[in-house]
Amino acid sequence: MPSPSVTDPDTPPAELPSPLPEPAREDLRLETVLAALSDPLRLTIVRKLLLEREAYDHPCGWFGFDRPKSSLTHHFKALREAGVLRQRQYGLERRSRVRTEDLNARFPGLLDLVAEWQPAS
């Protein structure tokens, strides 16, 4: 299998670490997902991953936020625990991607709304 490229962000790397703990697809709850997405920074994280991803998954630094690492860690953890993101540990960094297949199966149209959302200026 060829290695993932910038042109195919859905191709997983050959040696993929196991995901960190997350709820199973059937355990995803709409109120929990919406609560996680209610924070504008978390909504921005998910939107950016949906619209601008260029690799299979991304480290926190890829997002370019000027926030303390502890604050970003909290937001990414909230999204993972709600079932919105899948995170994997690569050495010292965690990389994230949206659980598109699971969220589309449980809540059709939700990610389309997130992608269409426009942050306040």
Coordinates of N, CA and C in Angstrom, one line a residue, residues 7-69:
T7 N -2.6 14.6 -1.2 CA -3.8 14.5 -2.0 C -4.9 13.6 -1.5
D8 N -4.5 12.7 -0.6 CA -5.5 11.7 -0.1 C -5.5 11.6 1.4
P9 N -6.2 12.6 2.0 CA -6.2 12.7 3.5 C -6.9 11.5 4.2
D10 N -7.6 10.7 3.5 CA -8.4 9.6 4.1 C -7.6 8.3 4.1
T11 N -6.4 8.3 3.5 CA -5.6 7.1 3.5 C -4.8 7.0 4.9
P12 N -5.1 6.0 5.7 CA -4.4 5.9 6.9 C -2.9 5.5 6.7
P13 N -2.0 5.9 7.6 CA -0.6 5.5 7.6 C -0.5 4.0 7.8
A14 N 0.6 3.4 7.3 CA 0.7 2.0 7.3 C 0.8 1.5 8.8
E15 N 1.5 2.1 9.6 CA 1.6 1.7 11.0 C 0.8 2.7 11.9
L16 N -0.4 2.4 12.1 CA -1.3 3.3 12.8 C -1.4 2.9 14.3
P17 N -1.1 3.9 15.2 CA -1.3 3.5 16.6 C -2.7 3.4 17.0
S18 N -3.0 2.7 18.1 CA -4.4 2.5 18.5 C -5.0 3.8 19.0
P19 N -6.3 4.0 18.8 CA -6.9 5.3 19.2 C -6.9 5.3 20.8
L20 N -6.9 6.5 21.3 CA -7.1 6.7 22.7 C -8.5 6.3 23.1
P21 N -8.9 6.1 24.3 CA -10.2 5.7 24.7 C -11.3 6.7 24.2
E22 N -12.4 6.2 23.6 CA -13.4 7.0 23.0 C -14.7 6.2 23.1
P23 N -15.9 6.9 23.1 CA -17.1 6.1 23.1 C -17.3 5.3 21.8
A24 N -17.9 4.2 21.9 CA -18.3 3.4 20.7 C -19.3 4.2 19.9
R25 N -19.4 3.9 18.6 CA -20.4 4.5 17.7 C -21.8 4.5 18.3
E26 N -22.2 3.3 18.8 CA -23.6 3.2 19.3 C -23.8 3.9 20.6
D27 N -22.7 4.4 21.3 CA -22.8 5.1 22.5 C -22.8 6.6 22.3
L28 N -22.6 7.1 21.1 CA -22.6 8.5 20.9 C -24.0 9.1 21.2
R29 N -24.0 10.2 21.9 CA -25.2 10.8 22.3 C -25.3 12.2 21.7
L30 N -26.4 12.6 21.1 CA -26.5 13.9 20.5 C -26.2 15.0 21.5
E31 N -26.8 15.0 22.7 CA -26.6 16.1 23.6 C -25.2 16.2 24.1
T32 N -24.4 15.1 24.1 CA -23.0 15.2 24.5 C -22.2 15.8 23.3
V33 N -22.5 15.4 22.1 CA -21.8 15.9 21.0 C -22.1 17.4 20.8
L34 N -23.3 17.8 21.0 CA -23.7 19.2 20.8 C -23.0 20.0 22.0
A35 N -23.0 19.5 23.2 CA -22.3 20.2 24.3 C -20.8 20.4 24.0
A36 N -20.2 19.4 23.4 CA -18.8 19.6 23.0 C -18.6 20.6 21.9
L37 N -19.5 20.7 21.0 CA -19.5 21.6 19.9 C -20.0 23.0 20.2
S38 N -20.5 23.2 21.4 CA -21.1 24.5 21.8 C -20.0 25.5 22.1
D39 N -18.7 25.1 22.3 CA -17.6 26.0 22.5 C -17.1 26.5 21.1
P40 N -17.0 27.8 20.9 CA -16.5 28.3 19.6 C -15.1 27.7 19.2
L41 N -14.2 27.6 20.1 CA -12.9 27.1 19.7 C -13.0 25.6 19.3
R42 N -13.8 24.8 20.0 CA -13.9 23.4 19.6 C -14.7 23.3 18.3
L43 N -15.6 24.1 18.1 CA -16.3 24.1 16.8 C -15.4 24.5 15.7
T44 N -14.5 25.5 15.9 CA -13.5 25.9 15.0 C -12.5 24.7 14.7
I45 N -12.1 24.0 15.7 CA -11.2 22.8 15.5 C -11.8 21.8 14.6
V46 N -13.1 21.5 14.8 CA -13.8 20.4 14.0 C -13.9 21.0 12.6
R47 N -14.4 22.2 12.4 CA -14.6 22.8 11.1 C -13.3 22.8 10.3
K48 N -12.2 23.2 11.0 CA -10.9 23.2 10.3 C -10.5 21.8 9.8
L49 N -10.7 20.8 10.7 CA -10.4 19.4 10.3 C -11.2 19.0 9.1
L50 N -12.5 19.4 9.1 CA -13.4 19.0 8.0 C -13.0 19.7 6.7
L51 N -12.6 21.0 6.7 CA -12.4 21.7 5.5 C -10.9 21.8 5.0
E52 N -10.0 21.8 5.9 CA -8.6 22.1 5.6 C -7.6 21.0 5.8
R53 N -8.1 19.8 6.2 CA -7.1 18.7 6.5 C -6.3 18.4 5.2
E54 N -5.1 18.0 5.5 CA -4.2 17.7 4.4 C -3.4 16.4 4.7
A55 N -3.6 15.8 5.8 CA -3.0 14.5 6.1 C -4.0 13.7 6.9
Y56 N -3.7 12.5 7.2 CA -4.6 11.6 7.9 C -5.1 12.1 9.2
D57 N -4.2 12.6 10.0 CA -4.5 13.2 11.3 C -3.5 14.3 11.6
H58 N -3.9 15.2 12.5 CA -3.0 16.4 12.8 C -2.7 16.6 14.2
P59 N -1.4 17.1 14.5 CA -1.1 17.4 15.8 C -1.7 18.8 16.2
C60 N -1.7 19.1 17.5 CA -2.3 20.4 17.9 C -1.6 21.6 17.2
G61 N -0.3 21.5 17.0 CA 0.4 22.7 16.4 C -0.1 23.0 15.0
W62 N -0.7 22.1 14.3 CA -1.1 22.3 12.9 C -2.2 23.3 12.9
F63 N -3.0 23.4 13.9 CA -4.1 24.3 14.0 C -3.7 25.8 14.0
G64 N -2.6 26.1 14.6 CA -2.1 27.5 14.6 C -2.8 28.4 15.6
F65 N -3.3 27.8 16.7 CA -4.0 28.6 17.7 C -3.0 29.2 18.7
D66 N -3.2 30.4 19.1 CA -2.3 31.1 20.0 C -2.9 30.9 21.4
R67 N -2.9 29.7 21.9 CA -3.4 29.4 23.2 C -2.4 28.5 24.0
P68 N -2.5 28.5 25.3 CA -1.6 27.6 26.1 C -1.9 26.2 25.7
K69 N -0.9 25.4 25.8 CA -1.0 23.9 25.5 C -2.0 23.3 26.4

